[in-house]
């Protein structure tokens, strides 16, 4: 694999290879000195055109554990604010030694453009492009599901598991990447949200969809993944009233209590406590939110290794 741009393009074997490699690397994280020499001499650049805390740090931690060198590009205060193009920025970074460019960009398709343009030779990892995809997030979610529902996660699919993804689906690259990856691995996915926040054409996706969170809860899903309302992608933000949203789509304690005993609650972060998820639920024993964060580092190690491991 040269690039990791989307989960839509991953077949079962590629997905399982990434997830199994991530499991191997997780063992490294538990060592006293959590470092391998695997990517010594490889330089990873974080090129983030949108704010991020966990994804950027997680890629940094992953690169560090594999002994890669890291450069971080701050868009604010850089020549991008002077009008420098993506092409010139990427070529400049490569001239400074980049081998892998991890890019987050507000425009859907920016990472694919970079990968196919011929502007640079680096491997490209999509760390979130507009409302399109966020493949490493979906991989860490799949890893978390495998660990919870399989005592030996390596090699396992997600066959038969049911996952409800709830909230602002239309603006969510996390939802899109999960729909493709989880269904490729055999899970059943239900999308839940108000009409204005479900994408048009959702009927063509390999999923069920509903406006009714209570129905979705009563169908006893194995996992409920709550998403943030992305007001920053809504223009004036008036698609839905806050009060109605919280009443109909918040995972309250009462709703969580109706889930089967073993069901888990997920959230990619950043959370808005008291909006899409009650604080009590986020901190409860069903919550695997910090496992997701932990698995994010392992999955990103696996992605870096798959793209550059043979060439270090
Ligand atoms: C998400 C993102 O940026 O797409 N966060 C993340 O990467 N962990 C989801 C969000 O912003 O709500």
mmCIF file of C-alpha atoms and ligand atoms in Angstrom:
data_model
loop_
_atom_site.group_PDB
_atom_site.id
_atom_site.type_symbol
_atom_site.label_atom_id
_atom_site.label_comp_id
_atom_site.label_asym_id
_atom_site.label_seq_id
_atom_site.Cartn_x
_atom_site.Cartn_y
_atom_site.Cartn_z
ATOM 1 C CA UNK A 1 0.000 0.000 0.000
ATOM 2 C CA UNK A 2 1.385 3.399 -0.918
ATOM 3 C CA UNK A 3 -1.310 5.708 0.550
ATOM 4 C CA UNK A 4 -4.159 5.479 3.061
ATOM 5 C CA UNK A 5 -6.877 7.746 1.702
ATOM 6 C CA UNK A 6 -10.196 6.106 2.539
ATOM 7 C CA UNK A 7 -11.766 2.987 3.981
ATOM 8 C CA UNK A 8 -14.012 2.674 0.940
ATOM 9 C CA UNK A 9 -11.009 1.450 -1.011
ATOM 10 C CA UNK A 10 -9.849 -1.078 1.629
ATOM 11 C CA UNK A 11 -10.709 -4.715 1.010
ATOM 12 C CA UNK A 12 -11.137 -7.223 3.848
ATOM 13 C CA UNK A 13 -7.547 -8.467 3.632
ATOM 14 C CA UNK A 14 -6.036 -4.988 3.746
ATOM 15 C CA UNK A 15 -8.270 -4.008 6.652
ATOM 16 C CA UNK A 16 -7.397 -7.162 8.594
ATOM 17 C CA UNK A 17 -3.680 -6.689 7.934
ATOM 18 C CA UNK A 18 -3.815 -3.146 9.344
ATOM 19 C CA UNK A 19 -5.848 -4.240 12.375
ATOM 20 C CA UNK A 20 -3.673 -7.287 13.106
ATOM 21 C CA UNK A 21 -0.502 -5.198 12.776
ATOM 22 C CA UNK A 22 -2.011 -2.679 15.190
ATOM 23 C CA UNK A 23 -2.582 -5.484 17.711
ATOM 24 C CA UNK A 24 1.071 -6.499 17.412
ATOM 25 C CA UNK A 25 2.174 -2.923 18.024
ATOM 26 C CA UNK A 26 -0.123 -2.544 21.008
ATOM 27 C CA UNK A 27 2.151 -4.905 22.885
ATOM 28 C CA UNK A 28 4.979 -2.403 22.335
ATOM 29 C CA UNK A 29 2.963 0.308 24.036
ATOM 30 C CA UNK A 30 2.950 -1.800 27.196
ATOM 31 C CA UNK A 31 6.729 -2.120 27.369
ATOM 32 C CA UNK A 32 8.829 -0.021 29.674
ATOM 33 C CA UNK A 33 10.556 1.668 26.716
ATOM 34 C CA UNK A 34 7.739 1.826 24.173
ATOM 35 C CA UNK A 35 9.932 2.220 21.111
ATOM 36 C CA UNK A 36 10.890 0.161 18.063
ATOM 37 C CA UNK A 37 13.614 1.074 15.550
ATOM 38 C CA UNK A 38 11.366 0.121 12.605
ATOM 39 C CA UNK A 39 11.022 3.519 10.908
ATOM 40 C CA UNK A 40 14.392 4.992 11.758
ATOM 41 C CA UNK A 41 15.343 7.367 8.925
ATOM 42 C CA UNK A 42 11.727 7.953 7.842
ATOM 43 C CA UNK A 43 10.293 11.453 8.231
ATOM 44 C CA UNK A 44 6.587 12.000 8.843
ATOM 45 C CA UNK A 45 5.069 15.439 8.436
ATOM 46 C CA UNK A 46 1.807 16.456 10.075
ATOM 47 C CA UNK A 47 0.169 18.910 7.691
ATOM 48 C CA UNK A 48 -3.001 20.067 9.441
ATOM 49 C CA UNK A 49 -5.180 22.727 7.827
ATOM 50 C CA UNK A 50 -7.873 22.228 10.505
ATOM 51 C CA UNK A 51 -7.712 22.159 14.277
ATOM 52 C CA UNK A 52 -7.031 18.861 15.915
ATOM 53 C CA UNK A 53 -5.812 17.651 19.253
ATOM 54 C CA UNK A 54 -6.010 13.918 19.456
ATOM 55 C CA UNK A 55 -5.438 12.959 15.842
ATOM 56 C CA UNK A 56 -2.305 15.072 15.456
ATOM 57 C CA UNK A 57 -0.838 13.985 18.777
ATOM 58 C CA UNK A 58 -1.756 10.396 18.077
ATOM 59 C CA UNK A 59 0.161 10.408 14.780
ATOM 60 C CA UNK A 60 3.103 11.984 16.610
ATOM 61 C CA UNK A 61 3.046 9.323 19.302
ATOM 62 C CA UNK A 62 2.800 6.583 16.659
ATOM 63 C CA UNK A 63 5.767 7.963 14.709
ATOM 64 C CA UNK A 64 7.814 8.340 17.905
ATOM 65 C CA UNK A 65 7.205 4.750 18.948
ATOM 66 C CA UNK A 66 8.515 3.603 15.573
ATOM 67 C CA UNK A 67 11.567 5.934 15.795
ATOM 68 C CA UNK A 68 10.522 8.037 12.789
ATOM 69 C CA UNK A 69 11.432 11.730 12.643
ATOM 70 C CA UNK A 70 8.529 14.144 12.928
ATOM 71 C CA UNK A 71 7.909 17.565 11.457
ATOM 72 C CA UNK A 72 4.783 19.495 12.334
ATOM 73 C CA UNK A 73 3.485 22.149 10.016
ATOM 74 C CA UNK A 74 1.454 24.924 11.615
ATOM 75 C CA UNK A 75 -0.891 26.405 9.055
ATOM 76 C CA UNK A 76 -1.656 29.398 11.257
ATOM 77 C CA UNK A 77 1.196 31.834 10.917
ATOM 78 C CA UNK A 78 2.642 29.948 7.928
ATOM 79 C CA UNK A 79 2.959 30.924 4.266
ATOM 80 C CA UNK A 80 -0.433 29.298 3.650
ATOM 81 C CA UNK A 81 -1.989 32.406 5.163
ATOM 82 C CA UNK A 82 0.035 34.318 2.579
ATOM 83 C CA UNK A 83 -1.691 32.326 -0.165
ATOM 84 C CA UNK A 84 0.768 29.496 -0.712
ATOM 85 C CA UNK A 85 -0.890 26.598 -2.539
ATOM 86 C CA UNK A 86 -1.186 23.012 -1.357
ATOM 87 C CA UNK A 87 1.190 22.021 -4.173
ATOM 88 C CA UNK A 88 3.919 24.465 -3.132
ATOM 89 C CA UNK A 89 3.487 23.629 0.552
ATOM 90 C CA UNK A 90 3.734 19.880 -0.071
ATOM 91 C CA UNK A 91 6.718 20.204 -2.421
ATOM 92 C CA UNK A 92 8.498 22.396 0.116
ATOM 93 C CA UNK A 93 7.933 19.822 2.856
ATOM 94 C CA UNK A 94 9.195 17.038 0.643
ATOM 95 C CA UNK A 95 12.304 19.010 -0.260
ATOM 96 C CA UNK A 96 12.960 19.147 3.494
ATOM 97 C CA UNK A 97 12.851 15.366 3.677
ATOM 98 C CA UNK A 98 9.232 14.277 4.165
ATOM 99 C CA UNK A 99 8.515 10.615 3.340
ATOM 100 C CA UNK A 100 4.985 10.482 4.717
ATOM 101 C CA UNK A 101 2.556 13.396 4.698
ATOM 102 C CA UNK A 102 -0.328 13.125 7.151
ATOM 103 C CA UNK A 103 -2.865 15.656 5.967
ATOM 104 C CA UNK A 104 -6.061 17.067 7.469
ATOM 105 C CA UNK A 105 -7.902 19.471 5.213
ATOM 106 C CA UNK A 106 -11.343 21.138 5.140
ATOM 107 C CA UNK A 107 -11.874 20.127 1.488
ATOM 108 C CA UNK A 108 -13.047 16.622 0.665
ATOM 109 C CA UNK A 109 -10.575 15.042 -1.722
ATOM 110 C CA UNK A 110 -7.509 17.147 -0.839
ATOM 111 C CA UNK A 111 -5.470 14.088 0.283
ATOM 112 C CA UNK A 112 -6.452 12.147 -2.868
ATOM 113 C CA UNK A 113 -5.436 15.117 -4.999
ATOM 114 C CA UNK A 114 -2.063 15.200 -3.306
ATOM 115 C CA UNK A 115 -1.629 11.457 -3.817
ATOM 116 C CA UNK A 116 -2.569 11.412 -7.501
ATOM 117 C CA UNK A 117 -1.233 14.769 -8.688
ATOM 118 C CA UNK A 118 2.375 13.734 -9.115
ATOM 119 C CA UNK A 119 3.398 16.857 -7.173
ATOM 120 C CA UNK A 120 5.098 14.752 -4.501
ATOM 121 C CA UNK A 121 6.345 11.181 -4.083
ATOM 122 C CA UNK A 122 5.581 10.843 -0.375
ATOM 123 C CA UNK A 123 3.026 8.435 1.039
ATOM 124 C CA UNK A 124 -0.156 10.308 1.924
ATOM 125 C CA UNK A 125 -2.341 9.520 4.931
ATOM 126 C CA UNK A 126 -5.759 11.138 5.134
ATOM 127 C CA UNK A 127 -6.272 12.413 8.682
ATOM 128 C CA UNK A 128 -9.718 13.810 7.847
ATOM 129 C CA UNK A 129 -10.858 15.626 4.698
ATOM 130 C CA UNK A 130 -14.000 17.757 4.959
ATOM 131 C CA UNK A 131 -17.054 15.586 5.425
ATOM 132 C CA UNK A 132 -15.499 12.814 3.327
ATOM 133 C CA UNK A 133 -13.339 10.300 5.231
ATOM 134 C CA UNK A 134 -11.171 9.743 8.277
ATOM 135 C CA UNK A 135 -9.810 6.234 7.746
ATOM 136 C CA UNK A 136 -7.546 5.883 10.797
ATOM 137 C CA UNK A 137 -10.474 6.843 13.048
ATOM 138 C CA UNK A 138 -12.596 4.038 11.586
ATOM 139 C CA UNK A 139 -9.694 1.602 11.956
ATOM 140 C CA UNK A 140 -9.298 2.456 15.638
ATOM 141 C CA UNK A 141 -13.041 2.034 16.103
ATOM 142 C CA UNK A 142 -12.939 -1.377 14.423
ATOM 143 C CA UNK A 143 -9.966 -2.331 16.609
ATOM 144 C CA UNK A 144 -11.891 -1.315 19.731
ATOM 145 C CA UNK A 145 -14.920 -3.355 18.655
ATOM 146 C CA UNK A 146 -12.781 -6.423 17.940
ATOM 147 C CA UNK A 147 -11.092 -6.219 21.334
ATOM 148 C CA UNK A 148 -14.421 -5.945 23.139
ATOM 149 C CA UNK A 149 -16.234 -8.702 21.328
ATOM 150 C CA UNK A 150 -13.440 -11.204 20.557
ATOM 151 C CA UNK A 151 -11.156 -12.632 23.206
ATOM 152 C CA UNK A 152 -8.546 -13.162 20.440
ATOM 153 C CA UNK A 153 -8.998 -10.151 18.166
ATOM 154 C CA UNK A 154 -6.280 -11.064 15.641
ATOM 155 C CA UNK A 155 -7.802 -12.311 12.418
ATOM 156 C CA UNK A 156 -11.352 -11.712 13.624
ATOM 157 C CA UNK A 157 -14.058 -10.031 11.558
ATOM 158 C CA UNK A 158 -16.999 -8.114 13.009
ATOM 159 C CA UNK A 159 -19.581 -10.471 11.536
ATOM 160 C CA UNK A 160 -23.032 -10.016 13.032
ATOM 161 C CA UNK A 161 -22.143 -7.143 15.364
ATOM 162 C CA UNK A 162 -24.653 -4.300 15.256
ATOM 163 C CA UNK A 163 -23.443 -0.740 15.543
ATOM 164 C CA UNK A 164 -25.647 2.364 15.770
ATOM 165 C CA UNK A 165 -23.941 5.588 14.677
ATOM 166 C CA UNK A 166 -25.878 8.528 16.098
ATOM 167 C CA UNK A 167 -25.981 12.248 15.429
ATOM 168 C CA UNK A 168 -24.612 14.567 12.793
ATOM 169 C CA UNK A 169 -24.020 11.976 10.096
ATOM 170 C CA UNK A 170 -24.101 14.333 7.142
ATOM 171 C CA UNK A 171 -21.060 16.329 8.247
ATOM 172 C CA UNK A 172 -19.171 13.369 9.669
ATOM 173 C CA UNK A 173 -16.154 11.870 7.941
ATOM 174 C CA UNK A 174 -15.982 9.529 10.947
ATOM 175 C CA UNK A 175 -19.426 8.145 10.101
ATOM 176 C CA UNK A 176 -18.602 7.657 6.407
ATOM 177 C CA UNK A 177 -15.330 5.889 7.082
ATOM 178 C CA UNK A 178 -16.998 3.669 9.656
ATOM 179 C CA UNK A 179 -19.887 2.760 7.360
ATOM 180 C CA UNK A 180 -17.481 1.427 4.748
ATOM 181 C CA UNK A 181 -15.014 -0.284 7.081
ATOM 182 C CA UNK A 182 -17.461 -1.844 9.534
ATOM 183 C CA UNK A 183 -19.672 -3.221 6.766
ATOM 184 C CA UNK A 184 -16.620 -4.558 4.905
ATOM 185 C CA UNK A 185 -15.783 -6.428 8.118
ATOM 186 C CA UNK A 186 -19.313 -7.850 8.363
ATOM 187 C CA UNK A 187 -20.990 -5.584 10.925
ATOM 188 C CA UNK A 188 -24.536 -4.246 10.570
ATOM 189 C CA UNK A 189 -24.648 -0.462 10.765
ATOM 190 C CA UNK A 190 -27.661 1.716 11.572
ATOM 191 C CA UNK A 191 -27.409 5.478 11.125
ATOM 192 C CA UNK A 192 -29.528 7.522 13.514
ATOM 193 C CA UNK A 193 -30.158 11.253 13.300
ATOM 194 C CA UNK A 194 -32.660 13.972 12.493
ATOM 195 C CA UNK A 195 -33.656 14.261 8.813
ATOM 196 C CA UNK A 196 -31.513 17.369 8.328
ATOM 197 C CA UNK A 197 -28.416 15.535 9.563
ATOM 198 C CA UNK A 198 -28.767 12.307 7.573
ATOM 199 C CA UNK A 199 -27.118 12.460 4.141
ATOM 200 C CA UNK A 200 -29.187 12.510 0.987
ATOM 201 C CA UNK A 201 -28.855 9.217 -0.814
ATOM 202 C CA UNK A 202 -28.341 7.327 2.452
ATOM 203 C CA UNK A 203 -30.651 4.656 1.010
ATOM 204 C CA UNK A 204 -27.858 3.710 -1.375
ATOM 205 C CA UNK A 205 -25.432 3.069 1.487
ATOM 206 C CA UNK A 206 -25.069 -0.467 2.860
ATOM 207 C CA UNK A 207 -26.851 0.526 6.100
ATOM 208 C CA UNK A 208 -30.229 1.011 7.767
ATOM 209 C CA UNK A 209 -31.240 4.463 8.861
ATOM 210 C CA UNK A 210 -33.782 5.869 11.281
ATOM 211 C CA UNK A 211 -34.778 9.197 12.826
ATOM 212 C CA UNK A 212 -35.692 7.506 16.096
ATOM 213 C CA UNK A 213 -32.920 6.977 18.660
ATOM 214 C CA UNK A 214 -35.276 5.184 21.043
ATOM 215 C CA UNK A 215 -36.121 2.612 18.373
ATOM 216 C CA UNK A 216 -32.442 2.144 17.684
ATOM 217 C CA UNK A 217 -31.730 1.620 21.395
ATOM 218 C CA UNK A 218 -34.567 -0.877 21.683
ATOM 219 C CA UNK A 219 -33.114 -2.920 18.846
ATOM 220 C CA UNK A 220 -30.298 -3.765 21.289
ATOM 221 C CA UNK A 221 -27.165 -2.701 19.387
ATOM 222 C CA UNK A 222 -23.792 -4.071 20.496
ATOM 223 C CA UNK A 223 -22.280 -0.612 20.199
ATOM 224 C CA UNK A 224 -23.583 2.932 20.068
ATOM 225 C CA UNK A 225 -21.233 5.503 18.536
ATOM 226 C CA UNK A 226 -22.172 9.081 19.414
ATOM 227 C CA UNK A 227 -21.053 11.939 17.162
ATOM 228 C CA UNK A 228 -20.598 15.628 17.830
ATOM 229 C CA UNK A 229 -22.880 18.163 16.146
ATOM 230 C CA UNK A 230 -20.425 19.928 13.834
ATOM 231 C CA UNK A 231 -21.774 23.467 14.036
ATOM 232 C CA UNK A 232 -18.615 24.773 12.369
ATOM 233 C CA UNK A 233 -19.638 22.960 9.162
ATOM 234 C CA UNK A 234 -23.230 24.256 9.202
ATOM 235 C CA UNK A 235 -22.863 27.864 8.159
ATOM 236 C CA UNK A 236 -25.323 29.690 10.390
ATOM 237 C CA UNK A 237 -25.812 26.602 12.522
ATOM 238 C CA UNK A 238 -29.596 26.756 12.330
ATOM 239 C CA UNK A 239 -30.243 23.275 10.954
ATOM 240 C CA UNK A 240 -31.663 22.099 14.232
ATOM 241 C CA UNK A 241 -32.523 23.596 17.608
ATOM 242 C CA UNK A 242 -30.275 22.696 20.490
ATOM 243 C CA UNK A 243 -33.199 21.847 22.750
ATOM 244 C CA UNK A 244 -34.843 19.470 20.279
ATOM 245 C CA UNK A 245 -31.524 17.849 19.522
ATOM 246 C CA UNK A 246 -30.745 17.123 23.143
ATOM 247 C CA UNK A 247 -34.251 15.799 23.802
ATOM 248 C CA UNK A 248 -34.282 13.458 20.823
ATOM 249 C CA UNK A 249 -30.667 12.493 20.182
ATOM 250 C CA UNK A 250 -28.691 12.707 23.399
ATOM 251 C CA UNK A 251 -27.464 9.475 24.912
ATOM 252 C CA UNK A 252 -28.825 10.125 28.370
ATOM 253 C CA UNK A 253 -28.355 7.887 31.366
ATOM 254 C CA UNK A 254 -31.940 6.637 30.993
ATOM 255 C CA UNK A 255 -31.365 5.637 27.367
ATOM 256 C CA UNK A 256 -28.006 4.015 28.118
ATOM 257 C CA UNK A 257 -29.630 2.014 30.923
ATOM 258 C CA UNK A 258 -31.954 0.418 28.361
ATOM 259 C CA UNK A 259 -29.044 -1.018 26.384
ATOM 260 C CA UNK A 260 -28.089 -4.678 26.838
ATOM 261 C CA UNK A 261 -25.604 -5.297 29.634
ATOM 262 C CA UNK A 262 -22.607 -5.833 27.315
ATOM 263 C CA UNK A 263 -23.261 -3.005 24.869
ATOM 264 C CA UNK A 264 -20.553 -0.412 24.614
ATOM 265 C CA UNK A 265 -20.618 3.351 24.067
ATOM 266 C CA UNK A 266 -18.106 4.996 21.710
ATOM 267 C CA UNK A 267 -17.248 8.580 20.785
ATOM 268 C CA UNK A 268 -14.441 9.817 18.506
ATOM 269 C CA UNK A 269 -14.008 13.030 20.483
ATOM 270 C CA UNK A 270 -14.101 15.879 21.025
ATOM 271 C CA UNK A 271 -17.190 15.297 23.197
ATOM 272 C CA UNK A 272 -19.774 17.858 24.061
ATOM 273 C CA UNK A 273 -20.832 16.517 27.426
ATOM 274 C CA UNK A 274 -24.501 17.157 28.110
ATOM 275 C CA UNK A 275 -25.251 17.557 24.387
ATOM 276 C CA UNK A 276 -24.841 14.313 22.439
ATOM 277 C CA UNK A 277 -23.741 12.326 25.479
ATOM 278 C CA UNK A 278 -24.461 12.654 29.192
ATOM 279 C CA UNK A 279 -21.375 12.985 31.350
ATOM 280 C CA UNK A 280 -22.439 10.015 33.418
ATOM 281 C CA UNK A 281 -22.572 7.808 30.314
ATOM 282 C CA UNK A 282 -19.214 9.044 29.001
ATOM 283 C CA UNK A 283 -17.612 8.064 32.310
ATOM 284 C CA UNK A 284 -19.543 4.816 32.827
ATOM 285 C CA UNK A 285 -18.171 1.300 32.569
ATOM 286 C CA UNK A 286 -19.764 0.890 29.113
ATOM 287 C CA UNK A 287 -17.703 3.736 27.736
ATOM 288 C CA UNK A 288 -14.696 2.651 25.659
ATOM 289 C CA UNK A 289 -13.759 6.212 24.722
ATOM 290 C CA UNK A 290 -10.269 6.046 26.218
ATOM 291 C CA UNK A 291 -9.682 2.622 24.652
ATOM 292 C CA UNK A 292 -10.424 4.289 21.336
ATOM 293 C CA UNK A 293 -7.769 6.920 22.036
ATOM 294 C CA UNK A 294 -5.244 4.252 23.056
ATOM 295 C CA UNK A 295 -5.984 2.124 20.001
ATOM 296 C CA UNK A 296 -5.574 5.185 17.800
ATOM 297 C CA UNK A 297 -1.834 5.197 18.426
ATOM 298 C CA UNK A 298 -1.507 1.489 17.532
ATOM 299 C CA UNK A 299 -3.590 1.830 14.380
ATOM 300 C CA UNK A 300 -1.495 4.787 13.213
ATOM 301 C CA UNK A 301 1.686 2.836 13.903
ATOM 302 C CA UNK A 302 0.248 0.085 11.709
ATOM 303 C CA UNK A 303 -0.601 2.550 8.933
ATOM 304 C CA UNK A 304 2.897 4.080 8.990
ATOM 305 C CA UNK A 305 4.440 0.623 8.994
ATOM 306 C CA UNK A 306 2.313 -0.666 6.115
ATOM 307 C CA UNK A 307 3.114 2.380 3.974
ATOM 308 C CA UNK A 308 6.824 2.775 4.789
ATOM 309 C CA UNK A 309 7.979 -0.300 6.706
ATOM 310 C CA UNK A 310 9.582 -1.982 3.721
ATOM 311 C CA UNK A 311 11.408 1.150 2.668
ATOM 312 C CA UNK A 312 12.946 2.374 5.891
HETATM 313 C C1 LIG B 1 -13.453 13.989 14.537
HETATM 314 C C2 LIG B 1 -12.981 14.713 13.313
HETATM 315 O O1 LIG B 1 -12.187 15.632 13.397
HETATM 316 O O2 LIG B 1 -13.443 14.316 12.255
HETATM 317 N N1 LIG B 1 -12.571 13.960 15.595
HETATM 318 C C3 LIG B 1 -11.455 13.163 15.577
HETATM 319 O O3 LIG B 1 -10.732 13.070 14.619
HETATM 320 N N2 LIG B 1 -11.205 12.451 16.685
HETATM 321 C C4 LIG B 1 -14.845 14.236 14.886
HETATM 322 C C5 LIG B 1 -15.280 15.627 15.257
HETATM 323 O O4 LIG B 1 -14.620 16.620 14.984
HETATM 324 O O5 LIG B 1 -16.365 15.723 15.855
#
